[in-house]
């Protein structure tokens, strides 16, 4: 796997509001935040571009709405913002795709010369998957380290219920098998992006 110097890391919605289990339910992958932090560290150490994306929910009662503590980035992300030597941006959004936010993510990626990007964060099957799919459609080479994402159990139509692990697996198969993105591990990306 080849990771260019201009490959961007897009850190999606790693916000304190997702820690409210009473609102979201049971999550998977307790190592997600640790893996996300490791990727940010390597991206910043190598001067690569990093985009921090925050979901400003317009829904009343959402833990992610602006003005609530839950809107803030988790400490592992917040304490890393502004510490790299490469380009950095904060994108805010109210929908699933980081490409529908402000400032415009696509314009920023093009300005920093990124034709590849890695997307990490919360939730695997929602904002991470939507951003990855859109990136693939827009012609970027997209990588998703599944172990640097997490999601929650979810109920859908017809009384169907899927565990977080089942949803993450379905996302991985859809993205990778469908050609939207290459699903990889954090370890693979750390090796590919390390200083040579």
XYZ file of N, CA and C in Angstrom:
588
model
N 0.848 -1.185 0.000
C 0.000 0.000 0.000
C 0.887 1.240 0.000
N 0.641 2.119 -0.942
C 1.418 3.353 -1.092
C 0.620 4.535 -0.542
N 1.213 5.276 0.389
C 0.553 6.450 0.970
C 1.363 7.679 0.576
N 0.769 8.559 -0.224
C 1.486 9.737 -0.695
C 1.676 10.746 0.440
N 2.605 11.680 0.236
C 2.861 12.710 1.237
C 1.657 13.640 1.407
N 0.849 13.747 0.349
C -0.314 14.642 0.421
C -1.601 13.922 0.839
N -1.502 12.625 1.149
C -2.694 11.874 1.583
C -3.257 12.492 2.858
N -4.554 12.767 2.868
C -5.182 13.423 4.010
C -5.803 12.410 4.964
N -5.831 12.786 6.230
C -6.549 12.023 7.253
C -7.793 12.822 7.617
N -8.956 12.194 7.495
C -10.223 12.860 7.825
C -10.780 12.202 9.084
N -10.818 12.977 10.163
C -11.229 12.480 11.472
C -12.674 12.931 11.709
N -13.599 11.974 11.636
C -15.024 12.297 11.596
C -15.717 12.107 12.953
N -16.231 13.194 13.497
C -17.199 13.162 14.610
C -16.730 12.415 15.856
N -15.466 12.577 16.222
C -14.992 11.923 17.453
C -15.336 12.855 18.620
N -16.612 12.833 18.992
C -17.187 13.805 19.916
C -17.686 13.154 21.208
N -17.652 13.948 22.275
C -17.991 13.442 23.608
C -19.421 12.928 23.700
N -20.316 13.492 22.902
C -21.717 13.074 22.945
C -21.926 11.608 22.614
N -20.967 11.006 21.897
C -21.100 9.587 21.555
C -20.789 8.674 22.739
N -20.329 9.247 23.851
C -20.087 8.444 25.052
C -21.360 8.205 25.854
N -22.460 8.828 25.453
C -23.724 8.684 26.195
C -24.441 7.397 25.783
N -24.107 6.331 26.476
C -24.655 5.012 26.135
C -26.174 4.971 26.256
N -26.731 5.735 27.200
C -28.190 5.732 27.376
C -28.909 6.275 26.139
N -28.214 7.083 25.355
C -28.802 7.654 24.137
C -28.548 6.754 22.924
N -27.318 6.262 22.781
C -26.912 5.541 21.562
C -27.022 4.029 21.680
N -26.886 3.495 22.884
C -26.864 2.044 23.049
C -25.451 1.489 23.087
N -25.346 0.198 22.884
C -24.062 -0.503 22.994
C -23.179 -0.251 21.780
N -21.901 -0.009 22.016
C -20.951 0.233 20.923
C -20.037 -0.976 20.714
N -19.301 -0.935 19.620
C -18.262 -1.933 19.359
C -16.889 -1.254 19.467
N -15.858 -2.024 19.261
C -14.478 -1.580 19.111
C -14.010 -0.529 20.120
N -13.769 -0.944 21.349
C -13.280 -0.009 22.370
C -11.896 0.574 22.059
N -11.175 -0.017 21.103
C -9.835 0.482 20.742
C -9.879 1.592 19.692
N -11.060 1.978 19.245
C -11.160 2.948 18.141
C -10.416 4.249 18.430
N -10.660 4.853 19.591
C -10.054 6.148 19.900
C -8.527 6.063 19.955
N -8.020 4.976 20.511
C -6.563 4.781 20.583
C -5.965 4.685 19.174
N -6.631 3.968 18.290
C -6.151 3.839 16.912
C -6.252 5.161 16.150
N -7.332 5.901 16.388
C -7.493 7.213 15.750
C -6.355 8.139 16.192
N -6.062 8.155 17.491
C -4.992 9.007 18.025
C -3.639 8.637 17.408
N -3.379 7.336 17.257
C -2.107 6.888 16.668
C -1.978 7.365 15.227
N -3.074 7.324 14.481
C -3.043 7.793 13.086
C -2.843 9.306 13.022
N -3.528 10.052 13.886
C -3.320 11.509 13.908
C -1.850 11.811 14.196
N -1.275 11.109 15.174
C 0.130 11.345 15.540
C 1.065 11.151 14.353
N 0.885 10.068 13.617
C 1.764 9.801 12.469
C 1.517 10.815 11.354
N 0.254 11.147 11.104
C -0.048 12.138 10.056
C 0.591 13.488 10.395
N 0.481 13.891 11.663
C 1.057 15.173 12.062
C 2.582 15.130 12.059
N 3.153 14.018 12.499
C 4.613 13.896 12.544
C 5.235 13.937 11.153
N 4.469 13.492 10.159
C 4.987 13.461 8.782
C 4.537 14.667 7.960
N 3.834 15.607 8.605
C 3.425 16.834 7.917
C 2.312 16.666 6.906
N 1.565 15.571 7.043
C 0.450 15.345 6.119
C -0.787 16.128 6.558
N -1.712 16.374 5.619
C -2.918 17.137 5.952
C -3.906 16.360 6.822
N -4.531 17.068 7.772
C -5.527 16.468 8.652
C -6.764 17.361 8.689
N -7.928 16.749 8.453
C -9.207 17.454 8.575
C -9.943 16.905 9.792
N -10.333 17.794 10.695
C -11.143 17.421 11.851
C -12.582 17.823 11.542
N -13.480 16.838 11.606
C -14.880 17.073 11.236
C -15.743 16.958 12.488
N -16.640 17.938 12.673
C -17.519 17.948 13.839
C -18.967 18.005 13.386
N -19.783 17.150 14.002
C -21.213 17.131 13.682
C -21.951 18.075 14.619
N -22.529 19.120 14.057
C -23.337 20.072 14.817
C -24.807 19.727 14.593
N -25.327 18.824 15.411
C -26.676 18.307 15.182
C -27.736 19.391 15.384
N -28.668 19.494 14.411
C -29.783 20.429 14.572
C -30.956 19.812 15.331
N -30.847 18.535 15.712
C -31.969 17.832 16.333
C -32.062 18.140 17.823
N -33.242 18.581 18.276
C -33.420 18.836 19.715
C -33.193 17.537 20.492
N -32.458 17.623 21.579
C -32.225 16.425 22.389
C -30.997 15.639 21.985
N -30.381 15.960 20.848
C -29.173 15.241 20.440
C -28.004 15.648 21.326
N -27.207 14.669 21.786
C -26.015 14.997 22.564
C -24.969 15.767 21.744
N -25.138 15.802 20.422
C -24.147 16.429 19.544
C -24.512 17.862 19.149
N -25.574 18.414 19.731
C -25.974 19.747 19.283
C -25.034 20.819 19.846
N -24.815 21.870 19.080
C -23.931 22.945 19.521
C -24.380 23.539 20.855
N -23.396 23.931 21.661
C -23.703 24.498 22.969
C -23.725 23.462 24.076
N -23.741 22.179 23.696
C -23.689 21.090 24.676
C -22.259 20.560 24.747
N -21.874 20.049 25.911
C -20.525 19.480 26.052
C -20.311 18.333 25.066
N -21.392 17.611 24.774
C -21.297 16.482 23.850
C -20.888 16.871 22.443
N -21.003 18.149 22.103
C -20.582 18.634 20.784
C -19.063 18.704 20.673
N -18.384 18.788 21.821
C -16.916 18.927 21.832
C -16.243 17.635 21.378
N -15.051 17.794 20.797
C -14.239 16.623 20.463
C -13.806 15.910 21.746
N -13.666 14.595 21.657
C -13.104 13.841 22.774
C -11.661 14.320 23.006
N -11.190 14.160 24.240
C -9.879 14.696 24.617
C -8.748 14.196 23.726
N -8.774 12.918 23.369
C -7.696 12.342 22.558
C -7.554 13.045 21.210
N -8.648 13.614 20.712
C -8.611 14.368 19.454
C -8.337 15.844 19.720
N -9.057 16.430 20.661
C -8.913 17.868 20.929
C -7.481 18.245 21.276
N -6.825 17.410 22.080
C -5.458 17.745 22.501
C -4.445 17.618 21.367
N -4.834 17.026 20.261
C -3.931 16.886 19.111
C -4.159 17.962 18.044
N -5.259 18.656 18.115
C -5.542 19.667 17.095
C -4.476 20.764 17.127
N -4.022 21.158 15.930
C -3.058 22.241 15.825
C -1.626 21.854 16.137
N -1.354 20.563 16.300
C -0.009 20.140 16.700
C 0.849 19.659 15.539
N 0.269 19.553 14.351
C 1.050 19.067 13.218
C 1.673 20.204 12.429
N 2.638 19.839 11.599
C 3.282 20.846 10.744
C 2.610 20.943 9.378
N 1.708 20.017 9.095
C 1.019 20.022 7.808
C -0.272 20.824 7.860
N -0.966 20.923 6.721
C -2.236 21.657 6.658
C -3.288 21.014 7.566
N -4.117 21.861 8.154
C -5.178 21.366 9.026
C -6.425 22.219 8.819
N -7.593 21.586 8.945
C -8.855 22.322 8.805
C -9.890 21.746 9.764
N -10.803 22.592 10.213
C -11.964 22.158 10.977
C -13.184 22.315 10.085
N -13.873 21.211 9.838
C -15.098 21.225 9.028
C -16.275 20.937 9.952
N -17.334 21.744 9.865
C -18.546 21.463 10.625
C -19.659 21.084 9.659
N -20.515 20.154 10.109
C -21.579 19.652 9.240
C -22.825 19.344 10.053
N -23.949 19.194 9.362
C -25.205 18.827 10.022
C -25.807 17.559 9.418
N -25.102 16.963 8.446
C -25.569 15.745 7.780
C -24.476 14.683 7.860
N -24.681 13.531 7.215
C -23.740 12.420 7.336
C -22.419 12.633 6.611
N -22.455 13.230 5.444
C -21.235 13.347 4.651
C -20.413 14.568 5.036
N -19.125 14.359 5.272
C -18.212 15.473 5.551
C -18.040 16.369 4.322
N -18.476 15.887 3.153
C -18.398 16.705 1.937
C -19.509 17.758 1.878
N -20.498 17.658 2.767
C -21.543 18.677 2.862
C -21.371 19.451 4.164
N -20.255 20.136 4.284
C -19.968 20.906 5.477
C -19.309 22.213 5.110
N -18.843 22.935 6.131
C -18.174 24.213 5.900
C -16.916 24.276 6.773
N -15.778 24.696 6.179
C -15.602 24.992 4.754
C -15.705 23.725 3.906
N -15.714 23.903 2.601
C -15.916 22.808 1.658
C -14.730 21.845 1.682
N -14.980 20.591 2.071
C -13.913 19.603 2.200
C -13.245 19.303 0.863
N -14.035 19.194 -0.187
C -13.454 18.881 -1.500
C -12.498 19.993 -1.942
N -12.881 21.239 -1.742
C -12.005 22.358 -2.109
C -10.707 22.310 -1.304
N -10.829 21.990 -0.020
C -9.633 21.911 0.830
C -8.722 20.772 0.389
N -9.292 19.590 0.129
C -8.497 18.457 -0.332
C -7.763 18.799 -1.628
N -8.466 19.444 -2.537
C -7.838 19.825 -3.805
C -6.742 20.862 -3.586
N -6.974 21.792 -2.662
C -5.990 22.845 -2.388
C -4.700 22.280 -1.794
N -4.815 21.211 -0.991
C -3.603 20.613 -0.401
C -3.029 19.494 -1.280
N -3.653 19.275 -2.440
C -3.136 18.291 -3.396
C -3.421 16.850 -3.043
N -4.444 16.613 -2.228
C -4.763 15.246 -1.792
C -5.634 14.537 -2.809
N -5.136 13.432 -3.337
C -5.951 12.559 -4.186
C -6.273 11.257 -3.456
N -5.640 11.096 -2.293
C -5.921 9.958 -1.407
C -6.395 10.527 -0.079
N -7.309 9.804 0.586
C -7.568 10.147 1.978
C -7.967 8.915 2.776
N -7.718 9.027 4.074
C -8.075 7.998 5.051
C -9.189 8.586 5.894
N -10.277 7.829 6.089
C -11.370 8.336 6.929
C -11.543 7.437 8.152
N -11.544 8.076 9.324
C -11.685 7.391 10.614
C -12.774 8.087 11.420
N -13.255 7.429 12.472
C -14.174 8.125 13.372
C -15.434 7.358 13.702
N -16.494 8.135 13.942
C -17.774 7.644 14.450
C -18.896 8.212 13.568
N -19.899 7.477 13.195
C -20.110 6.054 13.338
C -19.699 5.356 12.039
N -19.210 4.130 12.177
C -18.720 3.357 11.033
C -19.702 3.355 9.866
N -20.961 3.009 10.162
C -21.974 2.792 9.118
C -22.782 4.037 8.791
N -22.432 5.151 9.388
C -23.162 6.395 9.130
C -22.220 7.405 8.461
N -21.626 8.289 9.260
C -20.834 9.378 8.684
C -19.513 8.915 8.074
N -18.885 7.898 8.662
C -17.647 7.374 8.062
C -17.966 6.752 6.700
N -18.965 5.874 6.670
C -19.316 5.204 5.412
C -19.791 6.201 4.351
N -20.617 7.162 4.738
C -21.147 8.127 3.776
C -20.026 8.981 3.185
N -19.096 9.417 4.030
C -17.955 10.220 3.563
C -17.066 9.387 2.637
N -16.844 8.130 2.992
C -16.021 7.249 2.148
C -16.674 7.005 0.788
N -17.970 6.716 0.796
C -18.685 6.478 -0.470
C -18.609 7.705 -1.375
N -18.843 8.881 -0.789
C -18.844 10.094 -1.585
C -17.443 10.378 -2.129
N -16.434 10.134 -1.299
C -15.055 10.319 -1.752
C -14.732 9.413 -2.927
N -15.172 8.157 -2.833
C -14.968 7.228 -3.938
C -15.661 7.695 -5.201
N -16.885 8.190 -5.061
C -17.633 8.704 -6.212
C -16.963 9.923 -6.831
N -16.302 10.720 -6.000
C -15.638 11.935 -6.488
C -14.252 11.668 -7.073
N -13.827 10.400 -7.030
C -12.571 10.041 -7.681
C -11.352 9.980 -6.783
N -11.541 10.114 -5.475
C -10.414 9.983 -4.549
C -10.115 8.506 -4.301
N -8.869 8.208 -3.967
C -8.517 6.875 -3.489
C -8.733 6.902 -1.979
N -9.697 6.110 -1.507
C -10.145 6.193 -0.119
C -9.743 4.934 0.647
N -9.247 5.147 1.869
C -8.895 4.051 2.762
C -9.702 4.181 4.047
N -10.232 3.066 4.531
C -10.973 3.056 5.794
C -10.365 1.989 6.706
N -9.625 2.420 7.731
C -9.147 1.455 8.720
C -10.302 1.118 9.665
N -10.890 -0.034 9.490
C -12.116 -0.379 10.215
C -11.917 -0.324 11.726
N -10.695 -0.649 12.188
C -10.435 -0.662 13.627
C -10.195 0.739 14.200
N -10.298 1.774 13.361
C -10.226 3.162 13.831
C -11.596 3.827 13.654
N -12.639 3.003 13.735
C -14.024 3.482 13.670
C -14.823 2.691 14.717
N -15.985 3.205 15.069
C -16.908 2.380 15.858
C -18.337 2.825 15.595
N -19.268 1.947 15.966
C -20.683 2.261 15.808
C -21.481 1.628 16.942
N -22.798 1.606 16.788
C -23.703 1.149 17.844
C -24.716 0.149 17.284
N -25.256 -0.693 18.169
C -26.368 -1.562 17.781
C -27.499 -0.678 17.247
N -28.273 -1.224 16.302
C -29.301 -0.398 15.667
C -30.519 -1.225 15.276
N -31.681 -0.616 15.413
C -32.918 -1.253 14.957
C -33.377 -0.567 13.682
N -33.802 -1.356 12.701
C -34.250 -0.826 11.426
C -35.697 -1.203 11.149
N -36.060 -1.424 9.877
C -37.439 -1.759 9.543
C -37.780 -3.208 9.916
N -39.054 -3.507 9.945
C -39.564 -4.873 10.137
C -39.105 -5.505 11.449
N -38.707 -4.648 12.411
C -38.215 -5.179 13.676
C -36.818 -5.754 13.586
N -36.153 -5.562 12.455
C -34.791 -6.065 12.294
C -33.862 -5.319 13.227
N -32.972 -6.047 13.857
C -31.978 -5.454 14.743
C -30.614 -6.019 14.378
N -29.628 -5.161 14.314
C -28.270 -5.605 13.988
C -27.309 -5.085 15.053
N -26.338 -5.915 15.401
C -25.331 -5.485 16.370
C -24.359 -4.525 15.689
N -23.638 -3.788 16.510
C -22.624 -2.873 15.987
C -21.603 -3.624 15.141
N -21.232 -4.812 15.584
C -20.249 -5.613 14.842
C -20.793 -6.035 13.476
N -22.067 -6.413 13.438
C -22.691 -6.789 12.161
C -22.747 -5.589 11.215
N -23.088 -4.429 11.751
C -23.165 -3.225 10.920
C -21.792 -2.829 10.400
N -20.776 -2.911 11.250
C -19.412 -2.583 10.824
C -18.955 -3.547 9.732
N -19.285 -4.820 9.900
C -18.928 -5.814 8.887
C -19.617 -5.550 7.561
N -20.889 -5.164 7.625
C -21.634 -4.848 6.399
C -21.041 -3.621 5.704
N -20.661 -2.615 6.491
C -20.010 -1.435 5.919
C -18.719 -1.827 5.217
N -17.904 -2.643 5.883
C -16.628 -3.063 5.301
C -16.826 -3.786 3.975
N -17.793 -4.697 3.942
C -18.062 -5.462 2.716
C -18.586 -4.542 1.610
N -19.499 -3.645 1.954
C -20.069 -2.737 0.953
C -19.009 -1.794 0.385
N -18.218 -1.188 1.258
C -17.205 -0.235 0.791
C -16.123 -0.922 -0.025
N -15.580 -1.994 0.524
C -14.452 -2.686 -0.123
C -14.926 -3.466 -1.355
N -15.963 -4.285 -1.156
C -16.479 -5.093 -2.255
C -17.109 -4.262 -3.351
N -17.665 -3.112 -2.975
C -18.310 -2.236 -3.944
C -17.361 -1.262 -4.627
N -16.090 -1.272 -4.207
C -15.102 -0.426 -4.864
C -15.104 1.035 -4.439
N -15.803 1.356 -3.354
C -15.824 2.744 -2.882
C -14.530 3.100 -2.154
N -13.998 2.121 -1.418
C -12.829 2.366 -0.582
C -12.101 1.055 -0.343
N -10.854 1.173 0.102
C -10.089 -0.003 0.494
C -10.142 -0.093 2.016
N -10.690 -1.172 2.533
C -10.795 -1.358 3.975
C -9.519 -2.040 4.462
N -8.870 -1.395 5.421
C -7.548 -1.824 5.888
C -7.518 -1.798 7.419
N -6.323 -1.969 7.989
C -6.150 -1.866 9.442
C -5.319 -0.625 9.760
N -5.446 -0.187 10.998
C -4.625 0.933 11.472
C -3.146 0.607 11.311
N -2.769 -0.613 11.676
C -1.365 -1.031 11.606
C -0.805 -0.908 10.181
N -1.593 -1.315 9.195
C -1.148 -1.196 7.801
C -0.902 0.260 7.418
N -1.802 1.140 7.836
C -1.658 2.554 7.499
C -0.499 3.201 8.229
N -0.301 2.846 9.495
C 0.831 3.399 10.235
C 2.143 3.023 9.568
N 2.228 1.784 9.087
C 3.435 1.335 8.391
C 3.611 2.067 7.079
N 2.504 2.261 6.351
C 2.565 2.915 5.026
C 2.906 4.403 5.137
N 2.501 5.029 6.239
C 2.680 6.468 6.382
C 3.910 6.856 7.203
N 4.580 5.873 7.770
C 5.715 6.174 8.661
C 6.829 6.898 7.919
N 7.594 7.651 8.684
C 8.747 8.361 8.117
C 9.744 7.344 7.605
N 10.195 7.526 6.391
C 11.128 6.559 5.799
C 12.559 7.060 5.906
